[in-house]
Coordinates of C-alpha atoms and ligand atoms in Angstrom, one line a residue:
M1450 CA -0.1 0.0 -0.3
G1451 CA 1.3 3.5 -0.9
D1452 CA 1.8 6.1 1.6
E1453 CA -0.9 8.4 2.6
V1454 CA 0.4 11.9 2.9
V1455 CA -1.4 14.9 3.7
L1456 CA -0.4 18.5 4.5
L1457 CA -2.4 21.1 6.5
D1458 CA -1.3 24.0 4.6
F1459 CA -1.4 27.9 4.3
N1460 CA -0.2 29.2 1.1
L1461 CA 2.0 32.0 2.2
S1462 CA 3.3 30.4 5.2
M1463 CA 7.3 30.2 4.8
F1464 CA 7.1 27.2 7.2
C1465 CA 4.7 25.5 4.8
V1466 CA 6.8 26.2 1.6
R1467 CA 9.7 24.2 3.5
V1468 CA 7.7 21.1 3.7
K1469 CA 6.3 21.4 0.1
I1470 CA 10.0 21.9 -1.1
A1471 CA 11.0 18.8 0.8
L1472 CA 8.4 16.5 -0.5
A1473 CA 8.9 17.7 -4.1
E1474 CA 12.8 17.1 -3.7
K1475 CA 11.8 13.5 -2.7
G1476 CA 9.2 13.3 -5.5
V1477 CA 6.6 12.5 -2.7
E1478 CA 2.7 13.3 -3.8
F1479 CA 0.8 14.6 -1.1
E1480 CA -2.8 16.0 -0.3
N1481 CA -2.8 19.8 0.2
K1482 CA -5.5 20.9 2.9
V1483 CA -5.3 24.6 2.8
E1484 CA -6.1 26.1 6.3
D1485 CA -8.2 29.6 6.6
L1486 CA -5.8 31.1 9.4
V1487 CA -7.5 34.3 9.0
N1488 CA -10.8 33.4 9.9
T1489 CA -11.2 30.0 11.7
K1490 CA -8.8 27.0 11.9
S1491 CA -10.2 23.5 10.8
A1492 CA -11.2 20.9 13.4
L1493 CA -8.7 18.7 11.9
L1494 CA -5.8 21.3 12.4
L1495 CA -6.8 21.5 16.1
Q1496 CA -7.0 17.8 16.4
M1497 CA -3.6 17.2 14.6
N1498 CA -1.6 20.1 16.3
P1499 CA -3.5 20.7 19.7
V1500 CA -0.4 22.1 21.4
Y1501 CA 0.6 25.0 18.9
K1502 CA -2.6 24.8 16.4
K1503 CA -0.1 25.9 13.6
V1504 CA 0.5 24.8 10.1
P1505 CA 2.4 23.1 8.9
V1506 CA 1.4 19.7 9.9
L1507 CA 2.1 16.5 7.8
I1508 CA -0.2 13.6 8.1
H1509 CA 1.6 10.5 7.1
N1510 CA -0.4 7.3 7.2
G1511 CA -2.6 9.1 9.7
K1512 CA 0.2 10.4 12.0
P1513 CA 0.7 14.0 12.6
I1514 CA 4.2 15.6 12.7
S1515 CA 4.5 19.3 13.5
E1516 CA 7.1 21.9 13.3
S1517 CA 8.7 22.7 10.0
L1518 CA 11.9 21.9 10.5
I1519 CA 11.1 18.6 12.6
I1520 CA 9.0 17.7 9.6
V1521 CA 11.8 18.4 7.0
E1522 CA 14.0 16.0 9.0
Y1523 CA 11.1 13.4 9.2
I1524 CA 10.7 13.6 5.3
D1525 CA 14.5 12.9 4.9
E1526 CA 14.4 10.1 7.1
I1527 CA 11.5 8.3 5.7
W1528 CA 12.5 8.8 2.0
K1529 CA 16.1 8.2 2.7
D1530 CA 16.8 6.5 -0.5
R1531 CA 16.6 9.6 -2.6
A1532 CA 17.7 13.5 -2.7
P1533 CA 19.4 13.4 0.9
L1534 CA 18.6 16.7 2.6
L1535 CA 20.8 16.5 5.7
P1536 CA 24.5 15.7 5.6
T1537 CA 25.1 11.8 7.0
D1538 CA 28.2 13.1 9.0
P1539 CA 27.3 14.1 12.6
Y1540 CA 29.3 17.0 12.7
Q1541 CA 27.9 18.2 9.6
R1542 CA 24.4 17.4 10.6
A1543 CA 24.9 19.4 13.5
Q1544 CA 26.1 22.3 11.6
A1545 CA 23.1 22.0 9.4
R1546 CA 20.5 22.1 12.4
F1547 CA 22.4 25.1 13.9
W1548 CA 22.0 27.1 10.9
A1549 CA 18.7 26.1 10.2
D1550 CA 17.7 26.9 13.8
F1551 CA 19.5 30.4 13.4
V1552 CA 17.4 31.3 10.3
D1553 CA 14.0 30.7 12.8
Q1554 CA 15.6 32.8 15.8
K1555 CA 17.7 35.5 14.1
V1556 CA 16.0 35.9 10.5
H1557 CA 12.3 35.0 11.2
E1558 CA 12.0 36.4 14.8
V1559 CA 13.9 39.6 14.1
A1560 CA 12.2 40.4 10.7
K1561 CA 8.9 39.6 12.2
R1562 CA 9.3 42.4 14.8
I1563 CA 10.1 44.7 11.8
W1564 CA 7.3 43.6 9.5
T1565 CA 4.4 43.6 12.4
G1566 CA 6.0 46.7 14.0
K1567 CA 5.1 50.5 13.9
V1568 CA 6.7 52.4 11.0
G1569 CA 9.8 54.2 12.3
E1570 CA 10.6 51.7 15.2
H1571 CA 12.8 48.8 15.4
E1572 CA 15.8 50.4 14.4
A1573 CA 18.1 48.1 16.6
E1574 CA 16.3 45.0 14.8
K1575 CA 17.1 46.4 11.2
K1576 CA 20.6 46.6 12.3
E1577 CA 20.5 43.3 13.6
L1578 CA 18.9 41.7 10.5
V1579 CA 21.5 43.1 8.3
E1580 CA 24.2 41.7 10.6
N1581 CA 22.5 38.1 10.8
L1582 CA 22.3 38.1 6.9
K1583 CA 26.0 38.9 6.8
Q1584 CA 26.7 35.8 9.0
L1585 CA 24.5 33.5 6.8
E1586 CA 26.8 34.8 3.8
E1587 CA 29.8 34.1 5.7
A1588 CA 28.6 30.5 6.6
L1589 CA 27.9 30.2 2.9
G1590 CA 31.3 31.2 1.7
E1591 CA 32.2 30.2 -1.8
M1592 CA 29.7 27.3 -1.9
P1593 CA 26.8 27.2 -4.2
Y1594 CA 24.3 26.0 -1.5
F1595 CA 24.5 25.8 2.1
G1596 CA 24.5 22.2 1.8
G1597 CA 27.8 22.2 -0.4
D1598 CA 27.6 21.2 -3.9
T1599 CA 23.9 20.0 -3.5
F1600 CA 20.8 21.9 -2.3
G1601 CA 19.9 20.6 1.3
F1602 CA 18.2 21.2 4.7
V1603 CA 19.5 24.8 5.4
D1604 CA 18.7 25.9 1.9
I1605 CA 15.2 24.5 2.4
A1606 CA 15.0 26.6 5.7
L1607 CA 16.0 29.9 4.4
I1608 CA 14.8 29.9 0.8
P1609 CA 11.0 30.6 1.3
F1610 CA 12.1 33.8 3.4
Y1611 CA 14.0 35.3 0.4
K1612 CA 10.4 36.2 -1.0
W1613 CA 9.7 38.3 2.3
F1614 CA 12.9 40.6 1.8
S1615 CA 11.4 43.0 -0.2
S1616 CA 8.7 43.5 2.3
Y1617 CA 10.9 43.7 5.3
E1618 CA 12.6 46.6 3.2
K1619 CA 9.4 48.4 2.2
I1620 CA 7.9 48.3 5.7
G1621 CA 11.2 48.9 7.6
N1622 CA 12.4 51.7 5.0
F1623 CA 15.8 50.1 4.9
K1624 CA 18.0 48.1 2.5
L1625 CA 19.1 44.5 2.8
D1626 CA 22.4 44.4 0.9
C1627 CA 23.2 40.7 0.6
P1628 CA 24.6 40.1 -2.9
K1629 CA 25.9 36.6 -1.9
L1630 CA 22.4 35.6 -0.6
T1631 CA 20.8 36.9 -3.8
A1632 CA 23.2 34.8 -6.1
W1633 CA 22.4 31.8 -3.8
A1634 CA 18.5 32.4 -4.1
N1635 CA 18.7 32.8 -8.0
R1636 CA 20.4 29.4 -7.9
C1637 CA 18.0 27.9 -5.6
L1638 CA 15.0 29.4 -7.5
V1639 CA 16.3 27.7 -10.9
K1640 CA 15.0 24.3 -9.2
E1641 CA 11.5 23.5 -9.9
S1642 CA 10.9 22.1 -6.5
V1643 CA 11.7 25.7 -5.1
S1644 CA 9.9 27.7 -8.0
K1645 CA 6.7 25.9 -7.8
F1646 CA 6.2 26.6 -4.0
V1647 CA 7.8 29.8 -3.0
S1648 CA 5.4 32.8 -2.6
D1649 CA 5.2 35.4 -5.2
E1650 CA 6.6 38.9 -3.6
K1651 CA 3.6 40.9 -4.6
D1652 CA 1.1 38.3 -2.7
V1653 CA 3.5 38.5 0.2
H1654 CA 3.5 42.2 0.3
E1655 CA -0.3 42.5 -0.1
F1656 CA -0.6 39.9 2.9
V1657 CA 1.8 41.8 5.0
L1658 CA -0.4 45.0 4.6
S1659 CA -3.6 43.2 5.4
H1660 CA -2.0 41.7 8.3
R1661 CA -0.9 44.9 9.7
K1662 CA -4.2 46.4 9.3
R1663 CA -5.6 43.3 11.1
I1664 CA -3.3 43.9 14.0
G1665 CA -3.8 47.6 14.0
V1666 CA -0.3 49.0 13.5
D1667 CA -1.2 50.7 10.3
Ligands
LIG664 N1 7.9 26.9 14.3 C1 6.7 26.7 13.5 C2 5.7 28.0 13.2 C3 4.8 27.7 12.5 C4 3.8 28.8 12.1 O1 4.0 30.0 12.8 N2 2.7 28.9 11.5 C5 2.0 29.9 11.3 C6 1.6 30.1 9.7 S1 2.9 31.1 9.2 C7 0.5 29.7 11.9 O2 0.0 28.4 11.7 N3 -0.1 30.4 12.6 C8 -1.5 30.4 13.0 C9 -1.4 30.9 14.5 O3 -0.3 31.4 14.9 O4 -2.4 30.8 15.1 C10 7.0 25.9 12.2 O5 8.3 25.8 11.9 O6 6.5 25.2 11.7

């Protein structure tokens, strides 16, 4: 019997995009159930992720897995015969997990304070975000991908956020000057698994503006 793979999804969620890219890299077909996060969460989401009540949730043969990076690791372990995402060497694996966590703590968390914050505030966060992207450029070094010669775990963790960079710039009224990351992103975007699922910058910005109205900062 084949695997039953269901994704509780929200199109503009960078965390959901990670999971879709990982599944595409592995060539795994899945059923997409799109959640209406703005209005009401489905009973299925509340049942499958009762702790955080967030997407993405991967439901594999009826069993739920939550948290995007944990899901991507799970996908890598289950479909381990193709397109490896994490390195096999324990030290390299630890490094990959370190940088993926850095993306969550030091890119997502810092950027979110900017794009959900009042215009003109968060000067410290803007400086920090620029610094943090520089750190990522240093980690990338001269490699084509964070995974080295092949696209992997850290690439999957970061690439969905790239499509949000221009919104961070517009809301924060500052510039993210990161030529190495731009070149890296362009390499990633050539891949069908990536281009098929990353969000459109215009849609992201529309969402950002409507979210800001909803939470009352604009
Ligand atoms: N750390 C989580 C973050 C997931 C997350 O924040 N999901 C958002 C969509 S981008 C969500 O479901 N939000 C609904 C809510 O917060 O109630 C992951 O990596 O999966």
